[in-house]
PDB file of C-alpha atoms and ligand atoms in Angstrom:
ATOM      1  CA  MET A 832     -10.565 -15.423   2.867  1.00 97.00           C
ATOM      2  CA  ARG A 833      -9.810 -11.767   3.650  1.00 98.00           C
ATOM      3  CA  LEU A 834      -6.266 -10.330   3.706  1.00 98.00           C
ATOM      4  CA  THR A 835      -5.426  -7.154   5.461  1.00 98.00           C
ATOM      5  CA  VAL A 836      -1.974  -5.681   4.822  1.00 98.00           C
ATOM      6  CA  LEU A 837      -0.580  -4.509   8.206  1.00 98.00           C
ATOM      7  CA  GLY A 838       2.874  -3.636   7.023  1.00 98.00           C
ATOM      8  CA  SER A 839       3.878  -3.165   3.433  1.00 98.00           C
ATOM      9  CA  GLY A 840       7.280  -1.618   4.229  1.00 98.00           C
ATOM     10  CA  THR A 841      10.824  -2.666   5.048  1.00 97.00           C
ATOM     11  CA  ILE A 842      13.659  -1.714   7.410  1.00 96.00           C
ATOM     12  CA  VAL A 843      13.513   1.883   6.166  1.00 96.00           C
ATOM     13  CA  PRO A 844      11.693   4.052   8.601  1.00 96.00           C
ATOM     14  CA  SER A 845       8.445   5.299   7.134  1.00 96.00           C
ATOM     15  CA  LEU A 846       5.431   7.277   8.305  1.00 95.00           C
ATOM     16  CA  SER A 847       3.148   5.321   6.070  1.00 96.00           C
ATOM     17  CA  ARG A 848       4.610   1.800   5.681  1.00 97.00           C
ATOM     18  CA  GLN A 849       5.397  -0.413   8.689  1.00 98.00           C
ATOM     19  CA  PRO A 850       7.600  -3.422   8.435  1.00 98.00           C
ATOM     20  CA  SER A 851       6.127  -6.767   7.276  1.00 98.00           C
ATOM     21  CA  ALA A 852       2.939  -8.162   8.726  1.00 98.00           C
ATOM     22  CA  TYR A 853      -0.276  -9.392   7.110  1.00 98.00           C
ATOM     23  CA  LEU A 854      -3.636 -10.513   8.681  1.00 98.00           C
ATOM     24  CA  LEU A 855      -5.414 -13.399   6.891  1.00 98.00           C
ATOM     25  CA  GLU A 856      -8.838 -14.429   8.037  1.00 98.00           C
ATOM     26  CA  ALA A 857      -9.380 -17.892   6.569  1.00 97.00           C
ATOM     27  CA  GLY A 858     -11.234 -21.071   7.451  1.00 94.00           C
ATOM     28  CA  GLY A 859     -12.509 -19.598  10.739  1.00 94.00           C
ATOM     29  CA  LEU A 860      -8.921 -18.683  11.796  1.00 97.00           C
ATOM     30  CA  LYS A 861      -7.105 -15.388  12.101  1.00 98.00           C
ATOM     31  CA  ILE A 862      -3.599 -15.946  10.844  1.00 98.00           C
ATOM     32  CA  LEU A 863      -0.787 -13.531  11.061  1.00 98.00           C
ATOM     33  CA  PHE A 864       2.007 -13.662   8.458  1.00 98.00           C
ATOM     34  CA  ASP A 865       5.192 -12.286   9.965  1.00 98.00           C
ATOM     35  CA  CYS A 866       5.237  -9.803  12.865  1.00 98.00           C
ATOM     36  CA  GLY A 867       7.338  -6.769  12.136  1.00 98.00           C
ATOM     37  CA  SER A 868       7.176  -3.703  14.323  1.00 97.00           C
ATOM     38  CA  GLY A 869       3.929  -1.996  14.593  1.00 97.00           C
ATOM     39  CA  SER A 870       1.922  -5.189  14.205  1.00 98.00           C
ATOM     40  CA  LEU A 871       0.008  -4.836  17.384  1.00 98.00           C
ATOM     41  CA  ARG A 872      -1.031  -1.216  16.576  1.00 98.00           C
ATOM     42  CA  ARG A 873      -2.028  -2.226  12.991  1.00 98.00           C
ATOM     43  CA  LEU A 874      -4.087  -5.121  14.222  1.00 98.00           C
ATOM     44  CA  LEU A 875      -6.065  -2.768  16.363  1.00 98.00           C
ATOM     45  CA  GLU A 876      -6.405  -0.336  13.377  1.00 98.00           C
ATOM     46  CA  ALA A 877      -7.701  -3.256  11.375  1.00 97.00           C
ATOM     47  CA  GLY A 878     -10.362  -3.994  13.942  1.00 97.00           C
ATOM     48  CA  ALA A 879      -8.699  -7.096  15.231  1.00 97.00           C
ATOM     49  CA  HIS A 880      -6.819  -7.830  18.441  1.00 96.00           C
ATOM     50  CA  PRO A 881      -3.495  -9.619  19.067  1.00 97.00           C
ATOM     51  CA  ASP A 882      -5.267 -12.052  21.422  1.00 95.00           C
ATOM     52  CA  ASP A 883      -7.595 -13.105  18.582  1.00 96.00           C
ATOM     53  CA  ILE A 884      -4.775 -14.509  16.460  1.00 98.00           C
ATOM     54  CA  ASP A 885      -4.884 -18.304  16.213  1.00 98.00           C
ATOM     55  CA  LEU A 886      -1.872 -18.961  14.104  1.00 98.00           C
ATOM     56  CA  MET A 887       1.392 -16.994  13.293  1.00 98.00           C
ATOM     57  CA  LEU A 888       3.367 -18.067  10.284  1.00 98.00           C
ATOM     58  CA  PHE A 889       6.909 -16.789   9.763  1.00 98.00           C
ATOM     59  CA  SER A 890       8.623 -16.525   6.414  1.00 98.00           C
ATOM     60  CA  HIS A 891      12.117 -15.942   7.911  1.00 98.00           C
ATOM     61  CA  THR A 892      13.823 -14.447  10.922  1.00 98.00           C
ATOM     62  CA  HIS A 893      14.937 -11.048   9.602  1.00 98.00           C
ATOM     63  CA  ILE A 894      14.148  -8.357  12.125  1.00 98.00           C
ATOM     64  CA  ASP A 895      11.704  -6.495   9.851  1.00 98.00           C
ATOM     65  CA  HIS A 896       9.540  -9.659   9.940  1.00 98.00           C
ATOM     66  CA  THR A 897       9.947 -10.712  13.569  1.00 98.00           C
ATOM     67  CA  SER A 898      10.691  -7.754  15.777  1.00 98.00           C
ATOM     68  CA  GLU A 899       7.335  -7.402  17.338  1.00 98.00           C
ATOM     69  CA  LEU A 900       7.004 -11.176  18.156  1.00 98.00           C
ATOM     70  CA  PRO A 901       8.520 -10.769  21.690  1.00 98.00           C
ATOM     71  CA  LEU A 902       6.100  -7.854  22.389  1.00 98.00           C
ATOM     72  CA  PHE A 903       3.264  -9.889  21.027  1.00 98.00           C
ATOM     73  CA  LEU A 904       4.033 -12.634  23.503  1.00 98.00           C
ATOM     74  CA  PHE A 905       4.829 -10.317  26.417  1.00 97.00           C
ATOM     75  CA  SER A 906       1.470  -8.643  25.914  1.00 97.00           C
ATOM     76  CA  ALA A 907      -0.289 -12.093  25.773  1.00 97.00           C
ATOM     77  CA  ARG A 908       1.383 -12.885  29.019  1.00 96.00           C
ATOM     78  CA  TYR A 909       0.483  -9.695  30.998  1.00 93.00           C
ATOM     79  CA  ALA A 910      -1.634  -7.092  29.336  1.00 85.00           C
ATOM     80  CA  PRO A 911      -4.334  -6.469  30.613  1.00 86.00           C
ATOM     81  CA  GLN A 912      -5.442  -9.955  31.235  1.00 88.00           C
ATOM     82  CA  ALA A 913      -3.429 -13.061  30.308  1.00 91.00           C
ATOM     83  CA  ARG A 914      -4.318 -14.643  27.070  1.00 96.00           C
ATOM     84  CA  ARG A 915      -6.536 -17.763  27.057  1.00 96.00           C
ATOM     85  CA  ARG A 916      -6.754 -18.560  23.362  1.00 97.00           C
ATOM     86  CA  ALA A 917      -4.537 -21.278  22.149  1.00 98.00           C
ATOM     87  CA  LEU A 918      -1.773 -20.063  19.741  1.00 98.00           C
ATOM     88  CA  ARG A 919       0.178 -22.044  17.095  1.00 98.00           C
ATOM     89  CA  ILE A 920       3.322 -20.615  15.669  1.00 98.00           C
ATOM     90  CA  ALA A 921       5.158 -22.071  12.741  1.00 98.00           C
ATOM     91  CA  GLY A 922       8.142 -21.342  10.625  1.00 98.00           C
ATOM     92  CA  SER A 923      11.312 -23.070   9.241  1.00 98.00           C
ATOM     93  CA  ALA A 924      13.705 -25.033  11.373  1.00 97.00           C
ATOM     94  CA  GLY A 925      15.787 -21.993  11.606  1.00 97.00           C
ATOM     95  CA  PHE A 926      12.813 -20.014  12.888  1.00 98.00           C
ATOM     96  CA  VAL A 927      12.188 -22.633  15.570  1.00 98.00           C
ATOM     97  CA  GLU A 928      15.815 -22.229  16.750  1.00 98.00           C
ATOM     98  CA  PHE A 929      15.309 -18.477  16.764  1.00 98.00           C
ATOM     99  CA  PHE A 930      12.205 -18.889  18.780  1.00 98.00           C
ATOM    100  CA  ALA A 931      14.084 -21.077  21.359  1.00 98.00           C
ATOM    101  CA  ALA A 932      16.632 -18.353  21.598  1.00 98.00           C
ATOM    102  CA  LEU A 933      13.906 -15.798  22.346  1.00 98.00           C
ATOM    103  CA  GLU A 934      12.657 -17.986  25.120  1.00 98.00           C
ATOM    104  CA  ARG A 935      16.140 -18.040  26.650  1.00 98.00           C
ATOM    105  CA  LEU A 936      16.588 -14.382  26.272  1.00 98.00           C
ATOM    106  CA  TYR A 937      13.168 -13.257  27.651  1.00 98.00           C
ATOM    107  CA  GLY A 938      12.448 -16.159  30.011  1.00 97.00           C
ATOM    108  CA  ASP A 939       9.169 -15.962  31.854  1.00 97.00           C
ATOM    109  CA  GLY A 940       8.375 -12.680  30.199  1.00 97.00           C
ATOM    110  CA  ILE A 941       7.181 -14.514  27.084  1.00 98.00           C
ATOM    111  CA  SER A 942       6.128 -17.779  28.628  1.00 97.00           C
ATOM    112  CA  ALA A 943       2.530 -19.087  28.103  1.00 97.00           C
ATOM    113  CA  PRO A 944       1.207 -20.252  31.515  1.00 96.00           C
ATOM    114  CA  SER A 945      -2.369 -19.083  30.730  1.00 97.00           C
ATOM    115  CA  TYR A 946      -2.711 -20.593  27.270  1.00 97.00           C
ATOM    116  CA  GLN A 947      -1.720 -23.439  25.121  1.00 98.00           C
ATOM    117  CA  ARG A 948       1.140 -22.673  22.734  1.00 98.00           C
ATOM    118  CA  GLN A 949       2.633 -24.939  20.056  1.00 98.00           C
ATOM    119  CA  VAL A 950       5.606 -24.066  17.880  1.00 98.00           C
ATOM    120  CA  ASP A 951       5.936 -26.221  14.711  1.00 97.00           C
ATOM    121  CA  ALA A 952       8.750 -26.424  12.144  1.00 97.00           C
ATOM    122  CA  LEU A 953       7.837 -26.299   8.530  1.00 97.00           C
ATOM    123  CA  ALA A 954      10.245 -27.710   6.030  1.00 96.00           C
ATOM    124  CA  ASP A 955      10.659 -27.041   2.314  1.00 97.00           C
ATOM    125  CA  GLY A 956       7.824 -29.084   0.812  1.00 97.00           C
ATOM    126  CA  GLY A 957       6.107 -29.434   4.248  1.00 97.00           C
ATOM    127  CA  GLU A 958       2.500 -29.113   5.053  1.00 97.00           C
ATOM    128  CA  MET A 959       0.293 -28.583   8.096  1.00 97.00           C
ATOM    129  CA  ARG A 960      -3.410 -28.127   8.781  1.00 97.00           C
ATOM    130  CA  ALA A 961      -5.036 -25.815  11.237  1.00 96.00           C
ATOM    131  CA  GLY A 962      -8.849 -25.636  11.464  1.00 92.00           C
ATOM    132  CA  GLY A 963     -10.191 -25.475   7.956  1.00 92.00           C
ATOM    133  CA  VAL A 964      -6.882 -24.237   6.499  1.00 97.00           C
ATOM    134  CA  ARG A 965      -4.095 -26.175   4.617  1.00 98.00           C
ATOM    135  CA  ILE A 966      -0.673 -24.608   4.784  1.00 98.00           C
ATOM    136  CA  ARG A 967       2.106 -25.621   2.408  1.00 98.00           C
ATOM    137  CA  ALA A 968       5.715 -24.251   2.559  1.00 98.00           C
ATOM    138  CA  ALA A 969       8.495 -24.110  -0.034  1.00 98.00           C
ATOM    139  CA  ALA A 970      12.052 -22.785   0.044  1.00 98.00           C
ATOM    140  CA  ALA A 971      12.491 -19.113  -0.830  1.00 98.00           C
ATOM    141  CA  ARG A 972      15.779 -17.780  -1.909  1.00 98.00           C
ATOM    142  CA  HIS A 973      16.793 -15.056   0.547  1.00 98.00           C
ATOM    143  CA  ILE A 974      18.551 -16.270   3.709  1.00 97.00           C
ATOM    144  CA  PRO A 975      18.946 -19.937   4.703  1.00 94.00           C
ATOM    145  CA  SER A 976      15.650 -21.442   5.728  1.00 90.00           C
ATOM    146  CA  SER A 977      13.470 -18.726   4.193  1.00 97.00           C
ATOM    147  CA  LEU A 978      10.014 -20.089   3.336  1.00 98.00           C
ATOM    148  CA  ALA A 979       7.263 -19.019   0.999  1.00 98.00           C
ATOM    149  CA  LEU A 980       3.858 -20.006   2.276  1.00 98.00           C
ATOM    150  CA  ARG A 981       0.579 -21.212   0.609  1.00 98.00           C
ATOM    151  CA  ILE A 982      -2.736 -21.086   2.318  1.00 98.00           C
ATOM    152  CA  GLU A 983      -5.746 -22.998   0.936  1.00 98.00           C
ATOM    153  CA  ALA A 984      -9.203 -22.481   2.526  1.00 97.00           C
ATOM    154  CA  GLU A 985     -12.787 -21.831   1.519  1.00 94.00           C
ATOM    155  CA  GLY A 986     -11.876 -23.101  -1.976  1.00 95.00           C
ATOM    156  CA  ALA A 987      -9.420 -20.293  -2.567  1.00 98.00           C
ATOM    157  CA  SER A 988      -5.615 -20.076  -2.283  1.00 98.00           C
ATOM    158  CA  LEU A 989      -3.193 -17.366  -1.374  1.00 98.00           C
ATOM    159  CA  VAL A 990       0.631 -17.508  -1.563  1.00 98.00           C
ATOM    160  CA  TYR A 991       2.966 -15.252   0.364  1.00 98.00           C
ATOM    161  CA  THR A 992       6.451 -15.157  -0.925  1.00 98.00           C
ATOM    162  CA  GLY A 993       8.172 -13.670   2.139  1.00 98.00           C
ATOM    163  CA  ASP A 994      11.467 -12.131   0.950  1.00 98.00           C
ATOM    164  CA  THR A 995      12.927 -13.903  -2.006  1.00 98.00           C
ATOM    165  CA  GLU A 996      14.629 -13.520  -5.393  1.00 97.00           C
ATOM    166  CA  TYR A 997      13.365 -15.353  -8.342  1.00 97.00           C
ATOM    167  CA  CYS A 998      13.289 -19.172  -7.715  1.00 96.00           C
ATOM    168  CA  GLU A 999      11.362 -22.021  -9.271  1.00 98.00           C
ATOM    169  CA  SER A1000      10.263 -23.420  -5.888  1.00 98.00           C
ATOM    170  CA  VAL A1001       8.211 -20.267  -5.283  1.00 98.00           C
ATOM    171  CA  VAL A1002       6.824 -20.464  -8.827  1.00 98.00           C
ATOM    172  CA  ASP A1003       5.780 -24.089  -8.182  1.00 98.00           C
ATOM    173  CA  LEU A1004       4.196 -23.189  -4.786  1.00 98.00           C
ATOM    174  CA  ALA A1005       2.221 -20.356  -6.312  1.00 98.00           C
ATOM    175  CA  ARG A1006       0.895 -22.496  -9.228  1.00 98.00           C
ATOM    176  CA  ASP A1007      -2.768 -21.252 -10.099  1.00 98.00           C
ATOM    177  CA  CYS A1008      -3.130 -19.439  -6.864  1.00 98.00           C
ATOM    178  CA  ASP A1009      -5.945 -16.843  -6.583  1.00 98.00           C
ATOM    179  CA  LEU A1010      -3.710 -14.212  -4.977  1.00 98.00           C
ATOM    180  CA  LEU A1011       0.063 -14.004  -4.943  1.00 98.00           C
ATOM    181  CA  LEU A1012       1.248 -11.645  -2.264  1.00 98.00           C
ATOM    182  CA  CYS A1013       4.762 -11.038  -3.544  1.00 98.00           C
ATOM    183  CA  GLU A1014       7.762  -8.965  -2.350  1.00 98.00           C
ATOM    184  CA  CYS A1015       8.777  -6.173  -4.620  1.00 98.00           C
ATOM    185  CA  SER A1016      11.723  -4.487  -2.973  1.00 97.00           C
ATOM    186  CA  PHE A1017      13.694  -2.524  -5.625  1.00 97.00           C
ATOM    187  CA  PRO A1018      12.991  -1.078  -9.096  1.00 98.00           C
ATOM    188  CA  ASP A1019      13.871  -2.884 -12.343  1.00 97.00           C
ATOM    189  CA  GLY A1020      17.405  -2.222 -13.355  1.00 96.00           C
ATOM    190  CA  THR A1021      18.833  -2.360  -9.964  1.00 95.00           C
ATOM    191  CA  SER A1022      20.867  -5.222  -8.469  1.00 91.00           C
ATOM    192  CA  CYS A1023      19.055  -6.683  -5.444  1.00 93.00           C
ATOM    193  CA  PRO A1024      20.256 -10.095  -4.459  1.00 95.00           C
ATOM    194  CA  GLY A1025      17.776 -11.849  -2.265  1.00 97.00           C
ATOM    195  CA  HIS A1026      14.861  -9.630  -3.475  1.00 97.00           C
ATOM    196  CA  LEU A1027      12.659  -8.949  -6.427  1.00 98.00           C
ATOM    197  CA  THR A1028      11.974  -6.077  -8.806  1.00 98.00           C
ATOM    198  CA  PRO A1029       8.468  -5.540 -10.193  1.00 98.00           C
ATOM    199  CA  SER A1030       9.126  -7.313 -13.447  1.00 98.00           C
ATOM    200  CA  GLN A1031      10.749 -10.194 -11.620  1.00 98.00           C
ATOM    201  CA  ALA A1032       7.654 -10.494  -9.350  1.00 98.00           C
ATOM    202  CA  GLY A1033       5.536 -10.322 -12.426  1.00 98.00           C
ATOM    203  CA  ARG A1034       7.517 -13.154 -13.983  1.00 98.00           C
ATOM    204  CA  ILE A1035       6.832 -15.367 -10.991  1.00 98.00           C
ATOM    205  CA  ALA A1036       3.127 -14.537 -11.082  1.00 98.00           C
ATOM    206  CA  ALA A1037       2.990 -15.105 -14.896  1.00 98.00           C
ATOM    207  CA  GLU A1038       4.913 -18.447 -14.794  1.00 98.00           C
ATOM    208  CA  ALA A1039       2.812 -19.659 -11.872  1.00 98.00           C
ATOM    209  CA  GLY A1040      -0.474 -18.709 -13.524  1.00 98.00           C
ATOM    210  CA  ALA A1041      -1.367 -16.546 -10.435  1.00 98.00           C
ATOM    211  CA  ARG A1042      -4.829 -15.037 -10.959  1.00 97.00           C
ATOM    212  CA  ARG A1043      -4.046 -11.833  -9.116  1.00 98.00           C
ATOM    213  CA  LEU A1044      -0.835 -10.207  -7.983  1.00 98.00           C
ATOM    214  CA  LEU A1045      -0.382  -8.014  -4.951  1.00 98.00           C
ATOM    215  CA  LEU A1046       2.971  -6.335  -4.703  1.00 98.00           C
ATOM    216  CA  THR A1047       4.389  -5.402  -1.300  1.00 98.00           C
ATOM    217  CA  HIS A1048       7.621  -4.841   0.757  1.00 98.00           C
ATOM    218  CA  PHE A1049       8.594  -1.606  -1.058  1.00 98.00           C
ATOM    219  CA  TYR A1050      11.871   0.146  -0.446  1.00 96.00           C
ATOM    220  CA  PRO A1051      11.615   3.861  -1.093  1.00 95.00           C
ATOM    221  CA  ALA A1052      13.512   3.475  -4.387  1.00 95.00           C
ATOM    222  CA  CYS A1053      10.656   1.271  -5.662  1.00 94.00           C
ATOM    223  CA  GLU A1054       8.055   3.864  -4.746  1.00 93.00           C
ATOM    224  CA  GLU A1055       9.729   6.440  -6.926  1.00 94.00           C
ATOM    225  CA  VAL A1056       9.134   4.439 -10.159  1.00 96.00           C
ATOM    226  CA  ASP A1057       5.902   3.205 -11.845  1.00 97.00           C
ATOM    227  CA  ARG A1058       5.924  -0.174 -10.208  1.00 97.00           C
ATOM    228  CA  ALA A1059       2.727  -1.238 -11.985  1.00 97.00           C
ATOM    229  CA  ALA A1060       4.217  -0.504 -15.465  1.00 98.00           C
ATOM    230  CA  GLN A1061       7.333  -2.411 -14.609  1.00 98.00           C
ATOM    231  CA  ALA A1062       5.294  -5.460 -13.409  1.00 98.00           C
ATOM    232  CA  ARG A1063       3.186  -5.213 -16.570  1.00 98.00           C
ATOM    233  CA  ARG A1064       6.317  -5.889 -18.625  1.00 98.00           C
ATOM    234  CA  THR A1065       5.890  -9.549 -17.487  1.00 98.00           C
ATOM    235  CA  TYR A1066       2.358  -9.966 -15.975  1.00 98.00           C
ATOM    236  CA  SER A1067      -0.899  -9.207 -17.613  1.00 98.00           C
ATOM    237  CA  GLY A1068      -3.301 -10.363 -14.861  1.00 97.00           C
ATOM    238  CA  GLU A1069      -5.039  -8.240 -12.214  1.00 97.00           C
ATOM    239  CA  LEU A1070      -2.390  -6.239 -10.354  1.00 98.00           C
ATOM    240  CA  LEU A1071      -2.620  -4.511  -6.867  1.00 98.00           C
ATOM    241  CA  LEU A1072      -0.173  -2.413  -4.942  1.00 98.00           C
ATOM    242  CA  ALA A1073      -0.087  -2.858  -1.149  1.00 98.00           C
ATOM    243  CA  GLU A1074      -0.764  -0.096   1.307  1.00 98.00           C
ATOM    244  CA  ASP A1075      -0.896  -0.462   5.048  1.00 98.00           C
ATOM    245  CA  LEU A1076      -4.435  -1.464   6.008  1.00 98.00           C
ATOM    246  CA  LEU A1077      -5.458  -2.312   2.494  1.00 98.00           C
ATOM    247  CA  GLN A1078      -7.989  -5.215   2.570  1.00 98.00           C
ATOM    248  CA  VAL A1079      -8.331  -7.655  -0.199  1.00 98.00           C
ATOM    249  CA  SER A1080     -10.839 -10.412  -0.415  1.00 97.00           C
ATOM    250  CA  VAL A1081      -9.388 -13.604  -1.721  1.00 97.00           C
ATOM    251  CA  GLU A1082     -11.863 -15.806  -3.619  1.00 93.00           C
ATOM    252  CA  LYS A1083     -11.619 -18.540  -6.213  1.00 91.00           C
ATOM    253  CA  VAL A1084     -11.048 -16.842  -9.489  1.00 81.00           C
ATOM    254  CA  GLY A1085     -12.001 -18.697 -12.745  1.00 73.00           C
TER     255      GLY A1085
HETATM  256 ZN1  LIG B1356      12.125  -8.039   4.568  1.00 74.79          ZN
HETATM  257 ZN1  LIG B1357      14.574 -10.510   4.703  1.00 74.79          ZN
END
């Protein structure tokens, strides 16, 4: 599997970090985790194209994770030729309601007359398969119906936390994963309900036995501190810090 960070940022405007989006090439599929603003441009910069995406998985409906979804679908509908490739989209039940609201709002602008589209609900503890990929979901602690997502393909595993604070369901989902892509919003010592600090992210990785930890979703205050040193307080495995367009190969470790 190969992961490309498309957006390692948040709601805070940044010239270097766009809001959340990640491209995962796994099991013959191109998977997009979340679709924050700038996703289309970043896909092109990563050498991919929005019309190549087979599966979109959403952690939750916050705007920094979903804002470019309507544009993605509008582009698939009209520009320059209509999309042909089938597209699956999945998220929590709350996400499916959100998607239905988008369809009411944008109508034909985001309809899919030229390609097959399927929108699936993933529950806490739920599982789905697509191509050679197994996807499992678990509740994250952020807003109602937030999910963390685990992908298993090619003998390796990756877990994306989405936005969350510390919770055991995310630890369980991340058990022995080869790469934990973990949000890390604010520095240690700050109060950040619904989010993680570096040492809290490290705690999840350590308790789960994650082989590698990739921290992402940095608010500016988190960039002003030594995030790696703070994560090292709790996690001793291989540690990476996300940048937009960083590529990481995800292989079975150990
Ligand atoms: Zn967020
Ligand atoms: Zn959020």
